[in-house]
Short mmCIF file of C-alpha atoms and ligand atoms in Angstrom, two decimals:
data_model
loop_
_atom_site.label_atom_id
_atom_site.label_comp_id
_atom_site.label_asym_id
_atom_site.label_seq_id
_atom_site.Cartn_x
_atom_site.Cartn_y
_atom_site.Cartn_z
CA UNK K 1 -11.87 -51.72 11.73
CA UNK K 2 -8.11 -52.42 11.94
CA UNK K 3 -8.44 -52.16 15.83
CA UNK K 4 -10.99 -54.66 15.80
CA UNK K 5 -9.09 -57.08 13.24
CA UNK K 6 -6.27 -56.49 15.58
CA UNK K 7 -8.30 -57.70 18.68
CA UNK K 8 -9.18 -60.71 17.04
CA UNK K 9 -6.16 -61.84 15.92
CA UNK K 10 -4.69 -60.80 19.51
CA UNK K 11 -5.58 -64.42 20.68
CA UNK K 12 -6.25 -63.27 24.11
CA UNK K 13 -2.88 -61.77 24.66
CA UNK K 14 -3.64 -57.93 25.91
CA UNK K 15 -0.29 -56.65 25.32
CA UNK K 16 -0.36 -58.01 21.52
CA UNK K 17 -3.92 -55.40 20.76
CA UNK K 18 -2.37 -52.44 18.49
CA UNK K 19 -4.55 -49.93 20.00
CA UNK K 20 -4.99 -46.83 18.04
CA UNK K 21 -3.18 -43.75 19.12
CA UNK K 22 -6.30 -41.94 21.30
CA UNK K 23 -6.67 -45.38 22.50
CA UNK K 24 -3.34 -45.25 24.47
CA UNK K 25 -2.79 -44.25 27.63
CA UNK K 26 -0.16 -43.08 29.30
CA UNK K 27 -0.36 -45.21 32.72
CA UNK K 28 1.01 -48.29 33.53
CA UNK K 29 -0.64 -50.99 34.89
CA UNK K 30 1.26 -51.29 38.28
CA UNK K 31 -0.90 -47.88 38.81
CA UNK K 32 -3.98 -49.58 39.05
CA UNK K 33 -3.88 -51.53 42.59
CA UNK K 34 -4.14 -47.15 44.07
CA UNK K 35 -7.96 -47.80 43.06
CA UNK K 36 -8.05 -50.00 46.03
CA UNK K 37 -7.48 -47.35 48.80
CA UNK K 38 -8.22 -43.96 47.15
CA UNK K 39 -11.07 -43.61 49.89
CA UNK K 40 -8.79 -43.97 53.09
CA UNK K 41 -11.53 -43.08 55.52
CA UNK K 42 -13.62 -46.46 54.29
CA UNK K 43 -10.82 -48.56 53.92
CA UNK K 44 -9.96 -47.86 57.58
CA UNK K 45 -13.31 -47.66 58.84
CA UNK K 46 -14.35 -51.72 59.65
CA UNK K 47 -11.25 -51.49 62.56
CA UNK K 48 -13.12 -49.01 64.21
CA UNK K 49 -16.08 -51.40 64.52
CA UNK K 50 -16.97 -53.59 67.23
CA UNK K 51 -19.72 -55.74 66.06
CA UNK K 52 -18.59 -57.91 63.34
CA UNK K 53 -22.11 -58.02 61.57
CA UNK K 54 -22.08 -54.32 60.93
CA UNK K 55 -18.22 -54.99 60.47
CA UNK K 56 -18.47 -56.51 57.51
CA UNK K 57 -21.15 -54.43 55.91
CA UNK K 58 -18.39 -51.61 56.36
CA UNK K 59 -16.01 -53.89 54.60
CA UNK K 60 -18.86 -54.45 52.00
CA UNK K 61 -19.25 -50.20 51.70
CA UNK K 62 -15.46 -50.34 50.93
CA UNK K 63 -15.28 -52.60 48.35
CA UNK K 64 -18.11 -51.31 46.33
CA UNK K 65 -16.96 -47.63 46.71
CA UNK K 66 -13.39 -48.43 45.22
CA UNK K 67 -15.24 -49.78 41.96
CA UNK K 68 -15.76 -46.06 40.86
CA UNK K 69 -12.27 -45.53 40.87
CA UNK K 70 -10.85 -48.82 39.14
CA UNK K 71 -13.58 -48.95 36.57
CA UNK K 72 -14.88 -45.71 35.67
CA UNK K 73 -12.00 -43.50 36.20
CA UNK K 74 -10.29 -43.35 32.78
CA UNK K 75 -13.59 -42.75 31.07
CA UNK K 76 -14.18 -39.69 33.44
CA UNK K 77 -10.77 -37.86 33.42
CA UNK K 78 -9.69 -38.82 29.67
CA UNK K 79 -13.14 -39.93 27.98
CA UNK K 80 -12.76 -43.63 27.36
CA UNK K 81 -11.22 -46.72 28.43
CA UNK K 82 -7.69 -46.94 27.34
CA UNK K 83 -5.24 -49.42 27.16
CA UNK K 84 -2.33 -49.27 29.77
CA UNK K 85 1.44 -49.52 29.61
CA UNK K 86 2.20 -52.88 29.74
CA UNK K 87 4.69 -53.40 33.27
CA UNK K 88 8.13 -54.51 32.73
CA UNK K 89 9.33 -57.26 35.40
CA UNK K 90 10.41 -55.42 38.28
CA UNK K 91 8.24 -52.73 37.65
CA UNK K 92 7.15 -50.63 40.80
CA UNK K 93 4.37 -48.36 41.61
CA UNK K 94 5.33 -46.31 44.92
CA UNK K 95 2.92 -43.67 47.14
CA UNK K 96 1.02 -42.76 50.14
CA UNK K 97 -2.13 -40.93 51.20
CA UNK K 98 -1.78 -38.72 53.73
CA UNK K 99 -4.91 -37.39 55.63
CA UNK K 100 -6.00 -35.94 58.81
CA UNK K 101 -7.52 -38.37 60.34
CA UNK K 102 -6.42 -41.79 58.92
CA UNK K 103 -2.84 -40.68 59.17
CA UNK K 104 -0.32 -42.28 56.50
CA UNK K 105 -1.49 -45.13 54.13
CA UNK K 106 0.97 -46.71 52.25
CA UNK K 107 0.95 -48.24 48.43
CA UNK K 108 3.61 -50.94 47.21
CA UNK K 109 2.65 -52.47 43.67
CA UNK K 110 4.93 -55.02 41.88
CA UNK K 111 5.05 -56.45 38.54
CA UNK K 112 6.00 -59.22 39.73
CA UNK K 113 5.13 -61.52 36.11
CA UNK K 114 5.27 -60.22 32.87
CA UNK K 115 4.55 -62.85 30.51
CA UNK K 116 1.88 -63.36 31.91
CA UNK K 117 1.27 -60.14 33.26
CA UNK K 118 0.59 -59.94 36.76
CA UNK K 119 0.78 -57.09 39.39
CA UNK K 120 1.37 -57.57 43.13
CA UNK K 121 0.38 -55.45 45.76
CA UNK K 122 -0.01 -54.27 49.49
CA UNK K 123 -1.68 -51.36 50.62
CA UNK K 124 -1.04 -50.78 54.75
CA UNK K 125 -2.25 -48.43 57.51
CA UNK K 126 -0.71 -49.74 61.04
CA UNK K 127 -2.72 -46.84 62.80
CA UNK K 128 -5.50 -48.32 62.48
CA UNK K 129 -3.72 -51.82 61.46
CA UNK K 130 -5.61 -52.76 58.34
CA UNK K 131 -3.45 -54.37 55.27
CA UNK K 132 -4.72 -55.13 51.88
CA UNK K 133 -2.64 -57.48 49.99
CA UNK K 134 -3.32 -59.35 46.66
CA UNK K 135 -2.49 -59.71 42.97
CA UNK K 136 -3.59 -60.02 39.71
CA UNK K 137 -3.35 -60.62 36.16
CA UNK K 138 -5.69 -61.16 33.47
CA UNK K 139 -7.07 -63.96 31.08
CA UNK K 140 -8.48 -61.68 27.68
CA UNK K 141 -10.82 -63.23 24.90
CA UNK K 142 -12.12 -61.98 22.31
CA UNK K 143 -15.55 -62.39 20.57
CA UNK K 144 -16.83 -60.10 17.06
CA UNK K 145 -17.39 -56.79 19.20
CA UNK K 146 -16.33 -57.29 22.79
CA UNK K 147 -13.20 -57.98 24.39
CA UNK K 148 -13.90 -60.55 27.30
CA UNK K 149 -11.45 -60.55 30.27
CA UNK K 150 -11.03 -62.91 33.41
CA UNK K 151 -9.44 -61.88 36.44
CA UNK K 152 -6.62 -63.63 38.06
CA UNK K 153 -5.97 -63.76 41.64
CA UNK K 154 -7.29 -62.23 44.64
CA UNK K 155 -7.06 -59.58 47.76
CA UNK K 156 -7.29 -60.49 50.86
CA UNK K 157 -8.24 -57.42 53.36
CA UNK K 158 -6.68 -57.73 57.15
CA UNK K 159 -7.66 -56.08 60.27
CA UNK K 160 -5.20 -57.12 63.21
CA UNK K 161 -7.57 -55.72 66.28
CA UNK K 162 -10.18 -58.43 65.20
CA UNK K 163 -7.78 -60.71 63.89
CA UNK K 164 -10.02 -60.99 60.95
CA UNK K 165 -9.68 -61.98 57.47
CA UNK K 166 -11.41 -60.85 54.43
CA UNK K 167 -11.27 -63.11 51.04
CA UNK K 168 -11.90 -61.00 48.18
CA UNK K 169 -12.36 -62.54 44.53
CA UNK K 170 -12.55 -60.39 41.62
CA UNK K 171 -15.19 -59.76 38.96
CA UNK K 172 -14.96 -60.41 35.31
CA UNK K 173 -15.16 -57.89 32.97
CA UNK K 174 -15.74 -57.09 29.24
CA UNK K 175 -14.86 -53.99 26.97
CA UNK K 176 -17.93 -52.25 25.05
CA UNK K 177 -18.02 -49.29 22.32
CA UNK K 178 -15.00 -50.37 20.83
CA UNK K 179 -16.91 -50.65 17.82
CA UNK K 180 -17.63 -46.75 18.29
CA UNK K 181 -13.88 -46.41 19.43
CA UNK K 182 -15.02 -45.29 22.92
CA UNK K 183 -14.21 -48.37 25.19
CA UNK K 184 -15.41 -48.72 28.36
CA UNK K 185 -16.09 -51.21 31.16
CA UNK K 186 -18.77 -53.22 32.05
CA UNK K 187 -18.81 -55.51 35.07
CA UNK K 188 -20.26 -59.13 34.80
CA UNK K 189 -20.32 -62.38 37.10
CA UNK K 190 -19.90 -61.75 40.77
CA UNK K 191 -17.18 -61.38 43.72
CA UNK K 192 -17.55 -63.01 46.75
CA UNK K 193 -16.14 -61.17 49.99
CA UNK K 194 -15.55 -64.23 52.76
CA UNK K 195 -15.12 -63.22 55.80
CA UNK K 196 -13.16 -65.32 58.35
CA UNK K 197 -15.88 -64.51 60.60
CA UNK K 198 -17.96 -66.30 58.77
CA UNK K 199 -20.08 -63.70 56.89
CA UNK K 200 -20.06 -63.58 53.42
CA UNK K 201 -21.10 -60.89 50.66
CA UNK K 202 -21.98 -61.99 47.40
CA UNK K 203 -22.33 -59.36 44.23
CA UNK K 204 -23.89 -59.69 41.11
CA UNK K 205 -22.92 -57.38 38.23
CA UNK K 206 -25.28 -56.46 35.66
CA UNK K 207 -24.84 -53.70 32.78
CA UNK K 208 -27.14 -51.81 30.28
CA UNK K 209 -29.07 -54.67 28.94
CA UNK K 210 -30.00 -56.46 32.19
CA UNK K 211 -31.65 -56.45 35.32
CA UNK K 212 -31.69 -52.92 35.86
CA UNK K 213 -31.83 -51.17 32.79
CA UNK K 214 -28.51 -48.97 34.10
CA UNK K 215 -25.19 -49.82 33.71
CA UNK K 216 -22.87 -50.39 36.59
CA UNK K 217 -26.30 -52.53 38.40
CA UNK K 218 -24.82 -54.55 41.48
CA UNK K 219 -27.31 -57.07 43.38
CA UNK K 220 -25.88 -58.09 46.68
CA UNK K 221 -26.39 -59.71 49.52
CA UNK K 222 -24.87 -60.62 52.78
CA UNK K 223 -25.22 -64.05 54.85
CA UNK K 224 -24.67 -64.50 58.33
CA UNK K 225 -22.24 -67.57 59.77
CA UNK K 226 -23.73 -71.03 59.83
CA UNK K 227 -24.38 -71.33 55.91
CA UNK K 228 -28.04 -70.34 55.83
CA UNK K 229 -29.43 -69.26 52.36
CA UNK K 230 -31.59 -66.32 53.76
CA UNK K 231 -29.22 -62.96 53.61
CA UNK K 232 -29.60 -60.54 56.47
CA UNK K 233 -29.05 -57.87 54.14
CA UNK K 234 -29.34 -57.25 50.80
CA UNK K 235 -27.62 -54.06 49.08
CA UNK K 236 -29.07 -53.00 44.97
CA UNK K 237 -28.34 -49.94 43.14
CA UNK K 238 -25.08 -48.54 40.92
CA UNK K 239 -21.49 -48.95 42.51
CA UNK K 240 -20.93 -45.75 40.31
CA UNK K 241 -24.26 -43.95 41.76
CA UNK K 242 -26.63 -44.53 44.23
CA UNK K 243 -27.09 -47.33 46.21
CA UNK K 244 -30.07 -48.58 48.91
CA UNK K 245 -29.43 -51.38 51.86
CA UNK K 246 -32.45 -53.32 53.40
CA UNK K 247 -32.32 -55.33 56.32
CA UNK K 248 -33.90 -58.60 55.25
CA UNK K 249 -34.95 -58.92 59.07
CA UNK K 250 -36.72 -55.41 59.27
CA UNK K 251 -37.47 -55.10 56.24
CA UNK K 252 -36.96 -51.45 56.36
CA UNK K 253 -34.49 -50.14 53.42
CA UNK K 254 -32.36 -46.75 53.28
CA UNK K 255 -29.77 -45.09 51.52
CA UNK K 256 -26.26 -47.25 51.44
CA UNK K 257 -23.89 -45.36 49.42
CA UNK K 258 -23.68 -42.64 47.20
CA UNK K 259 -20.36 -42.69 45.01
CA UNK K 260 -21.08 -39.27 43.22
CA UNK K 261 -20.76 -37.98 46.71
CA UNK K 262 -17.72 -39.35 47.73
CA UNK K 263 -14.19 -38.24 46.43
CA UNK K 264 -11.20 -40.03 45.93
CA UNK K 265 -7.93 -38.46 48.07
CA UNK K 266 -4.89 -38.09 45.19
CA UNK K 267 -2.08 -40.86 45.97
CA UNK K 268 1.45 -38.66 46.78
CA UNK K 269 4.11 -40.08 44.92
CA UNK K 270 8.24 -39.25 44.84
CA UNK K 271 9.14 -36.39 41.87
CA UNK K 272 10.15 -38.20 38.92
CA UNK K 273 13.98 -36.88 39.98
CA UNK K 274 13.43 -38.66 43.11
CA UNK K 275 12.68 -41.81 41.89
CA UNK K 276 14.40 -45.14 40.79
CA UNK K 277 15.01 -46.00 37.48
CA UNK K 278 12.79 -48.86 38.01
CA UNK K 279 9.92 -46.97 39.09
CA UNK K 280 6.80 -46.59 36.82
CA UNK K 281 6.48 -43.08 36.12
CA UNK K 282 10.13 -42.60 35.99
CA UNK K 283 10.48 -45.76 33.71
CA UNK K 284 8.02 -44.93 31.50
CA UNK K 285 8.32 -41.27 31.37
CA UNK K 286 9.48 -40.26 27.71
CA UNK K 287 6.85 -42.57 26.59
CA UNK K 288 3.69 -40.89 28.55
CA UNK K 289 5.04 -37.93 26.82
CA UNK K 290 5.02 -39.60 23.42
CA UNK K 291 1.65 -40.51 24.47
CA UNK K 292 0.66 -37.30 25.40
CA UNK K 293 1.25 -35.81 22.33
CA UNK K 294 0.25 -38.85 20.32
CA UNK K 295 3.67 -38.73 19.03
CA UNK K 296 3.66 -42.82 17.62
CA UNK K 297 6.95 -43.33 16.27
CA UNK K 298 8.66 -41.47 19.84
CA UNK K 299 6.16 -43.80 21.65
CA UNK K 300 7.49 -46.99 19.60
CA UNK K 301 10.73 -45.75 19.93
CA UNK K 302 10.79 -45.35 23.82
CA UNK K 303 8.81 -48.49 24.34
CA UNK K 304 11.25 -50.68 22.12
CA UNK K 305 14.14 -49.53 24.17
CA UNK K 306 12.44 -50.52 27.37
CA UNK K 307 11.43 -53.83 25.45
CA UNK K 308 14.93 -54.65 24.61
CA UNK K 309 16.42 -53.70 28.35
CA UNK K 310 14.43 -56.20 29.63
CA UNK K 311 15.16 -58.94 26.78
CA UNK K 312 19.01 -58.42 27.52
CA UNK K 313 17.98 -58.84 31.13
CA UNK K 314 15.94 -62.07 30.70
CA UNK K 315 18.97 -63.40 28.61
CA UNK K 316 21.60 -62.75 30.70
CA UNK K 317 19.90 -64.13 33.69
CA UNK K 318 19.29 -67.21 31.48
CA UNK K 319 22.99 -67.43 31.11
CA UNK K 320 24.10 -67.50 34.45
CA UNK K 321 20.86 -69.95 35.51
CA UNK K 322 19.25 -67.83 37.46
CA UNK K 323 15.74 -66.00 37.79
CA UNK K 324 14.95 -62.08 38.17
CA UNK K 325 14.48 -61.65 42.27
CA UNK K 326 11.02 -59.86 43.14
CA UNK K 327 11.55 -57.29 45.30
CA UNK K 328 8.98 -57.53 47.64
CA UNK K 329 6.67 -60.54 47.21
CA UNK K 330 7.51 -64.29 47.04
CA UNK K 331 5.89 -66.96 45.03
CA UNK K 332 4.43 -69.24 48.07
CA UNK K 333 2.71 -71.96 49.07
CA UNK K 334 -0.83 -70.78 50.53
CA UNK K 335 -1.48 -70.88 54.30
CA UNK K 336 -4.25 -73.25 54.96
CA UNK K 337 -6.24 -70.48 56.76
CA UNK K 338 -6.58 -68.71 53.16
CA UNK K 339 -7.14 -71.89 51.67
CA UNK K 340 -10.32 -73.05 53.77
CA UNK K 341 -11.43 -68.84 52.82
CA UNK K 342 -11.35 -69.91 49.87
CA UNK K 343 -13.35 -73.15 49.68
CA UNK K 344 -15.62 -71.31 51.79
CA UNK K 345 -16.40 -68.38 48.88
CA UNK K 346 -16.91 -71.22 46.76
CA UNK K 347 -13.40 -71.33 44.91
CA UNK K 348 -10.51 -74.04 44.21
CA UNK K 349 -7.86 -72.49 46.29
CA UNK K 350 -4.54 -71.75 44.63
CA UNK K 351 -1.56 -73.98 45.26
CA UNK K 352 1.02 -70.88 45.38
CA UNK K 353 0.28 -67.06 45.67
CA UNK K 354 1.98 -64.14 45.76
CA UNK K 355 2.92 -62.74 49.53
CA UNK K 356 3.65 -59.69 50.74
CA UNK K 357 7.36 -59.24 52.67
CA UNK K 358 6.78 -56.64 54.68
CA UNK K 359 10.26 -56.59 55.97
CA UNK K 360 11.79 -56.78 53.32
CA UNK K 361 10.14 -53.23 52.25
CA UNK K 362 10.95 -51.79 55.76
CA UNK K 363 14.63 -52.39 55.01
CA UNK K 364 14.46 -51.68 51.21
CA UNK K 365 15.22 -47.84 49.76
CA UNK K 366 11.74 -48.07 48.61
CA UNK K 367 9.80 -46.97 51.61
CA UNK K 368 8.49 -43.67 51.00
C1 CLR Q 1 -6.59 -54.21 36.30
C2 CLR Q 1 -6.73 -54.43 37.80
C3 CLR Q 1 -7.56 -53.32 38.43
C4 CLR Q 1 -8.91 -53.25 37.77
C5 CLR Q 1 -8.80 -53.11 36.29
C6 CLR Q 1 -9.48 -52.13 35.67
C7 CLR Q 1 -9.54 -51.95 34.21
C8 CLR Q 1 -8.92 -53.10 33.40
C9 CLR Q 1 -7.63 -53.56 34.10
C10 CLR Q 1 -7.93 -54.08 35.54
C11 CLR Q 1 -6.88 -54.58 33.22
C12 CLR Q 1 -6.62 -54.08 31.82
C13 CLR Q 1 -7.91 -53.66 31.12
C14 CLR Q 1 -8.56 -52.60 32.01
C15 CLR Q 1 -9.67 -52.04 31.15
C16 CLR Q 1 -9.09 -52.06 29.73
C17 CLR Q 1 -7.77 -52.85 29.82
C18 CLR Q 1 -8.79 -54.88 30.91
C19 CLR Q 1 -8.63 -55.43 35.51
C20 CLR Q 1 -7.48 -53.58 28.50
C21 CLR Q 1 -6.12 -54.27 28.49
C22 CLR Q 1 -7.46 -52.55 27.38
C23 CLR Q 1 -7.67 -53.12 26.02
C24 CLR Q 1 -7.75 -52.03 25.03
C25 CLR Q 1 -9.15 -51.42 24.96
C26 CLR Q 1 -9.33 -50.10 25.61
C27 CLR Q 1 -9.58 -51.37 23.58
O1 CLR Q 1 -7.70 -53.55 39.81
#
């Protein structure tokens, strides 16, 4: 009952929830963009295809199998939702998958806001030349039993051999079971997946109560260029199960995608002695072990100490007039090709985002 006083009173602000101890985790945010690549063979796989129709349905297969992994995963290794370390400015999240036949793909997340938070990132494989860059944060509100939360920002998914551009808005969410003190996700609302191509995926979340019955329900379906309202293909099922494609032409269906079959490849990431102070694990280390142990007063010990780093950082940059430098990504103006993606998955574009140097991290001691 405290928690949920606490939630109400947190006025939308995530990092202001007291969580209860077994609520805690031991992860920071930053961690979070891995979710987007832990399946290297599908994030790889729409350069190897020729015919941008079934192109983007391999784009489509991507996105819905890294759901699993950014939605599900905490409740399956640790039992419920839990509420992440809260990034420090500067914060980075470092790593690479390495596999045998998609080679090295490479991770580079950035808390590049804290108040608000929000995390940058760019995920790259220049074998087979794909990118994934984006950022987000998120907008939290809170109603008797549910905590409501809006993502902020984007990803935009790149493959250089087609020259082709992927615009890729992301879902809200809301928290259920706190109530019960097990949390967990539930999707709601949609993402749209624009294609520069011109085809378009949309997706339609649905939980427990609604269309399906099951929780983790996606509806989707995918138009062709030229803005007609007939899909070629629509796609139904669970993003964290089973799900069946039919070809709206045929009308012959089959399996799409089976998540309990898939598994996620482990990020590799530096030993703690290896990396920089400013690196999550490293950074954060003495509190995960706090957390681990569900040691509170070590945990509010280690986190006020990081808390007061960074508030005789903010000062002192205040004093000489001058703002914290993001490593890696830049606060810009948006190019008008991403802008016109945007109007076309039926969004306001942004004025500024958050871009990806890539340079920069080529010649930076970050590159792992
Ligand atoms: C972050 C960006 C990832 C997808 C993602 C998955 C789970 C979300 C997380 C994002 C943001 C923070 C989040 C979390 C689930 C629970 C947690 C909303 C969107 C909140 C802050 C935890 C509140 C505490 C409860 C567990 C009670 O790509």
């Amino acid at each position: 009952m405290t928690f949920l006083k606490s939630l109400a009173t947190s006025k939308g602000d995530i990092a202001s929830i007291t969580a209860p101890p077994f609520i805690l985790s031991a992860t920071s945010l930053t961690e979070y963009s891995k979710f987007w690549a832990e399946l290297p063979d599908l994030f790889v796989a729409p350069s190897m295809i020729v015919d941008p129709e079934e192109r983007a349905v391999a784009v489509f297969k991507w996105f819905i199998a890294t759901l699993k992994g950014q939605y599900t995963s905490r409740n399956e290794a640790l039992g419920s939702e839990k509420k992440p370390l809260n990034p420090f400015l500067g914060e980075m999240f470092l790593g690479k998958w390495e596999t045998d036949d998609e080679g090295t793909t490479s991770l580079v997340s950035e808390q590049v806001s804290h108040h608000p938070p929000v995390t940058a990132y760019a995920i790259f494989n220049d074998i087979y030349g794909v990118e994934l860059t984006g950022y987000n944060g998120q907008k939290a509100s809170v109603s008797t039993t549910t905590l409501n939360i809006k993502q902020v920002g984007h990803a935009i998914y790149k493959i250089n051999k087609f020259d082709e551009t992927y615009y890729i808005t992301l879902p809200a969410l809301h928290i259920e079971g706190l109530f019960y003190g097990a949390p967990y996700v539930e999707l709601e609302g949609s993402t749209v997946i624009q294609s520069s191509s011109g085809y378009k995926v949309k997706i339609d979340y649905s939980g427990k109560g609604y269309f399906s019955g099951k929780k983790n329900s996606y509806k989707a379906k995918l138009f062709a260029p030229g803005g007609s309202s007939k899909p070629i293909y629509s796609f139904s099922g669970q993003w964290s199960g089973k799900s069946t494609i039919k070809d709206e032409r045929t009308k012959s269906e089959s399996i799409f995608y089976d998540a309990t079959e898939h598994h996620i490849v482990p990020l590799q990431i530096k030993d703690l002695e290896e990396q920089s102070a400013y690196e999550s694990r490293k950074a954060w280390s003495k509190v995960a072990a706090a957390v681990a142990v569900m040691d509170y007063d070590t945990i509010h010990v280690e986190k006020s100490k990081i808390e007061n780093e960074q508030r005789a950082l903010r000062k002192q940059e205040k004093e000489e007039g001058r703002e914290w430098t993001r490593r890696y990504f830049s606060f810009v103006e948006d190019s008008e090709s991403l802008k016109k993606l945007a109007t076309d998955a039926g969004l306001v574009p942004d004025k500024n985002v958050w871009q990806f140097n890539r340079d920069a991290f080529e010649s930076g001691p970050d590159k792992c």
